[in-house]
mmCIF file of C-alpha atoms in Angstrom:
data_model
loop_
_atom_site.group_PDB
_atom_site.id
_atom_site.type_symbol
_atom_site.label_atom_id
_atom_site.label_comp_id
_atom_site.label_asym_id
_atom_site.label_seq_id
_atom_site.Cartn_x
_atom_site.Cartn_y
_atom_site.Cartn_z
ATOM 1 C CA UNK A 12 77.662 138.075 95.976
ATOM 2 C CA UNK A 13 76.860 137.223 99.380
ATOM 3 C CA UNK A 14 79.276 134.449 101.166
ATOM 4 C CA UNK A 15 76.550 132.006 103.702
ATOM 5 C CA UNK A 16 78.019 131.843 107.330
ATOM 6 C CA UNK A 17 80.391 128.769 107.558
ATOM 7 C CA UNK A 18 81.262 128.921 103.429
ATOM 8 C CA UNK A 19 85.015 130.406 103.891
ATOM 9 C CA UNK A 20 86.156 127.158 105.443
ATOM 10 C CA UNK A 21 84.062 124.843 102.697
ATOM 11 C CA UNK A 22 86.675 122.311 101.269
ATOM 12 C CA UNK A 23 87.106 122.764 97.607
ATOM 13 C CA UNK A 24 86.916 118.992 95.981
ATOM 14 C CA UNK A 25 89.801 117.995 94.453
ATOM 15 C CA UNK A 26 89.503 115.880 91.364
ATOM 16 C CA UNK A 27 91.717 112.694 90.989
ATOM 17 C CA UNK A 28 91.323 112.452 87.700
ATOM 18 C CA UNK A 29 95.058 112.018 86.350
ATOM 19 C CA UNK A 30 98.702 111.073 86.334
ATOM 20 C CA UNK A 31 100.357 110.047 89.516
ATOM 21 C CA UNK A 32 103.460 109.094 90.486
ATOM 22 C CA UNK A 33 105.393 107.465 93.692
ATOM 23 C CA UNK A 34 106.159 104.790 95.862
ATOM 24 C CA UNK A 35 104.176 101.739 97.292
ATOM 25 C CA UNK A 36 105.121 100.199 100.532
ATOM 26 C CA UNK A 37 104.828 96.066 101.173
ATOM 27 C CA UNK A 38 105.663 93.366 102.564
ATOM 28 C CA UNK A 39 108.460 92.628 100.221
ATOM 29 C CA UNK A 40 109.856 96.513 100.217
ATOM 30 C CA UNK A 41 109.214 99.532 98.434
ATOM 31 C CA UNK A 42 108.739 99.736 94.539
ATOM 32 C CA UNK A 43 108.375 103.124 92.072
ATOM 33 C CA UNK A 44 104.750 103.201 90.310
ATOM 34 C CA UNK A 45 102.355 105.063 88.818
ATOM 35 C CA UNK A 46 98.700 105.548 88.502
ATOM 36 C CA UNK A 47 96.263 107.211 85.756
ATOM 37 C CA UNK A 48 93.051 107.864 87.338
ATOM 38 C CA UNK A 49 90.225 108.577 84.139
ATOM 39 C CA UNK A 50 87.267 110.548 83.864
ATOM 40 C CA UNK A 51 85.571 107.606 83.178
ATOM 41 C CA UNK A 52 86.365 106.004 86.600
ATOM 42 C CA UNK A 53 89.175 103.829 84.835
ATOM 43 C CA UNK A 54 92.389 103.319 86.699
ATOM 44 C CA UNK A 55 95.475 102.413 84.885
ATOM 45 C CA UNK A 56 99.327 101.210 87.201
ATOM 46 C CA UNK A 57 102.262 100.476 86.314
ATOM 47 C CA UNK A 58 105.166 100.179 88.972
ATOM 48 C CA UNK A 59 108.595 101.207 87.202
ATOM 49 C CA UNK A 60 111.177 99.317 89.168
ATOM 50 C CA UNK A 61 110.454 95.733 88.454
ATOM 51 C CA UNK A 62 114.075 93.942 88.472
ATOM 52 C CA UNK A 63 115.359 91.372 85.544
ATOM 53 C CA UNK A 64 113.519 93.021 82.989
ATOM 54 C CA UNK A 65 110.122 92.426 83.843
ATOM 55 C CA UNK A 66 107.109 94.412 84.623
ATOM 56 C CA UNK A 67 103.890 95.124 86.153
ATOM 57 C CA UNK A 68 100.835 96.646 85.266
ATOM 58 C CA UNK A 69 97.437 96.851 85.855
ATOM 59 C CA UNK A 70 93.451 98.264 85.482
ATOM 60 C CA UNK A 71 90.498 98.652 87.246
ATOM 61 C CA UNK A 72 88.400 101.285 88.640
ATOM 62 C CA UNK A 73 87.846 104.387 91.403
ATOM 63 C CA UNK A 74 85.046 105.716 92.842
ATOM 64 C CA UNK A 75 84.431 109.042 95.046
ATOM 65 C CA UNK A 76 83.712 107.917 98.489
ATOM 66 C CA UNK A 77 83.725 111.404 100.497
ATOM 67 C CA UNK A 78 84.776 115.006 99.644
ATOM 68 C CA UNK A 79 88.603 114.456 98.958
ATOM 69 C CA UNK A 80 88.565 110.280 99.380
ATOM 70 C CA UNK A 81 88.199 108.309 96.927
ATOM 71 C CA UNK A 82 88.914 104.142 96.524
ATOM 72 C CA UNK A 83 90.166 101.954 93.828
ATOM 73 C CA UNK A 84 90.990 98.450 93.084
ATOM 74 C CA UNK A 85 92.897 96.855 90.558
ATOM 75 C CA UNK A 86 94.233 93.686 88.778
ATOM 76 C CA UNK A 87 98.072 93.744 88.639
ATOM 77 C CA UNK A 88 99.623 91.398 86.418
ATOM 78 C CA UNK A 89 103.454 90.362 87.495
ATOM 79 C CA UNK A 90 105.458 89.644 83.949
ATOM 80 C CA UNK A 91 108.458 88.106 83.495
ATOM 81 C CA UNK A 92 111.389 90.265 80.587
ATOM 82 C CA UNK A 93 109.246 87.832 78.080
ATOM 83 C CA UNK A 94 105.754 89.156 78.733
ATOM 84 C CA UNK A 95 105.103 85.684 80.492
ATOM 85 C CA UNK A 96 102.770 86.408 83.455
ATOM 86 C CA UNK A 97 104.260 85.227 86.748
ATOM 87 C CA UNK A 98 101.785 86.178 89.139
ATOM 88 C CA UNK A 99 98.869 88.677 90.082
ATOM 89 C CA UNK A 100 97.733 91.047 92.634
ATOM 90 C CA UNK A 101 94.122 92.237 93.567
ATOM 91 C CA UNK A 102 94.401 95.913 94.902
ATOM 92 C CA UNK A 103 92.393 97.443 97.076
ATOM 93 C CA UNK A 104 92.569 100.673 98.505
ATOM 94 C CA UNK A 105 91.401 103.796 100.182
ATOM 95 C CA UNK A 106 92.651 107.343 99.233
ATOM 96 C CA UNK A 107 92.636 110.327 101.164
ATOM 97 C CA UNK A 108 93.494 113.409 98.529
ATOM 98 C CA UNK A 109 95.237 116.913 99.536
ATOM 99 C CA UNK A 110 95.607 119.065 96.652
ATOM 100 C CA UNK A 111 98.205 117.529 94.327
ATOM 101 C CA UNK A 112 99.209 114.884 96.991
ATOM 102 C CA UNK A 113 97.337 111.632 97.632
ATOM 103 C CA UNK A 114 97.748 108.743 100.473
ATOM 104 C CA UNK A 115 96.009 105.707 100.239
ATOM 105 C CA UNK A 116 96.044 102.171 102.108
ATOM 106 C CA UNK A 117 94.665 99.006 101.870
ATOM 107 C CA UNK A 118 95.460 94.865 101.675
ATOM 108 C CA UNK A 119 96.660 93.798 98.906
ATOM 109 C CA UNK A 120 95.943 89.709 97.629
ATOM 110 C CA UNK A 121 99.139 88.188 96.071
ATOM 111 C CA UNK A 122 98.462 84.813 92.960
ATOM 112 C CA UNK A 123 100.915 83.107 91.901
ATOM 113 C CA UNK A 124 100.776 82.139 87.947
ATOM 114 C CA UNK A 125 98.345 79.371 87.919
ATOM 115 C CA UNK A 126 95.877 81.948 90.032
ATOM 116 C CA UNK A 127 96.702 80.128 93.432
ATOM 117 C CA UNK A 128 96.371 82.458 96.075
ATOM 118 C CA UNK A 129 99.667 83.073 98.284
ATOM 119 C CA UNK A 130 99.772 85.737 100.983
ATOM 120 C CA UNK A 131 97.685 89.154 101.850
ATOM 121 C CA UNK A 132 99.759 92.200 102.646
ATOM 122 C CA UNK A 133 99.074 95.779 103.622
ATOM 123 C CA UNK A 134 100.043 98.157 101.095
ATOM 124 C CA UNK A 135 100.649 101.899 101.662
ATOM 125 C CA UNK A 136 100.884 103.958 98.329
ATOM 126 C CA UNK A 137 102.119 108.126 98.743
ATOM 127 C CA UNK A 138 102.314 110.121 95.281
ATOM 128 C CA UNK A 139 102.325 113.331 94.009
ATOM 129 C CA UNK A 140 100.296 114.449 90.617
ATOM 130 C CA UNK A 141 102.747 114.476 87.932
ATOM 131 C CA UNK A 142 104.794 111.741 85.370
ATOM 132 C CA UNK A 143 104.198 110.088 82.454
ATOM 133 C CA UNK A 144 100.777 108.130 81.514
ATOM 134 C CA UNK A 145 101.559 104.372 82.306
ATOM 135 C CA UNK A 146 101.156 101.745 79.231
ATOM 136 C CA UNK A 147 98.291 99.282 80.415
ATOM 137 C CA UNK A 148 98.235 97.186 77.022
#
């Protein structure tokens, strides 16, 4: 097989289809998540550090915008150690992908519980491919 002039330095897409796991930086610090990115163009997050007993989680969607960038958004749900939902956050970023290593920024839009809006912040998410699949329920 014949190689065209130019094809040795071709980039080789990366999918980001799957399990990621890392760190998110905002305005209020740094907090452990992950992210399942689906076939399907699903997205599934849950960050893993939530103090009291509560959580957060959320879904939405990805698309391929370039070679090795991709961008997602999604609705996080803040919930108290009961379940109750004490706020929300609309997520939406831009991903730049290098083999089992992705970067991605964007500005994140902060709700309190009644679905008031609060504050915008930029958020800066680093992770590595790897972890367990988050729970989205």
């Amino acid at each position: 097989m014949t190689v065209p002039a130019g094809a040795a330095h071709a980039t080789v897409r990366s999918s980001p289809v799957g399990v990621w796991e890392g760190t998110v930086r905002h305005g209020a610090g740094t907090d452990d998540l992950v992210l399942a990115l689906h076939a399907d163009g699903s997205v599934c997050l849950a960050v893993t550090d939530v103090p009291d007993g509560g959580r957060a989680q959320g879904a939405g969607s990805w698309r391929a915008t370039g070679t090795d960038s991709f961008s997602y958004v999604v609705k996080e749900w803040l919930l108290d150690a009961n379940g109750a939902v004490t706020g929300s956050v609309d997520i939406d970023q831009q991903a730049v992908q290098r083999a089992e290593t992705f970067d991605s920024s964007g500005i994140s839009k902060i709700y309190d519980a009644q679905g008031t809006y609060v504050a915008s912040t930029e958020a800066e998410v680093s992770v590595r491919r790897g972890g367990s699949r988050p729970d989205c329920r």
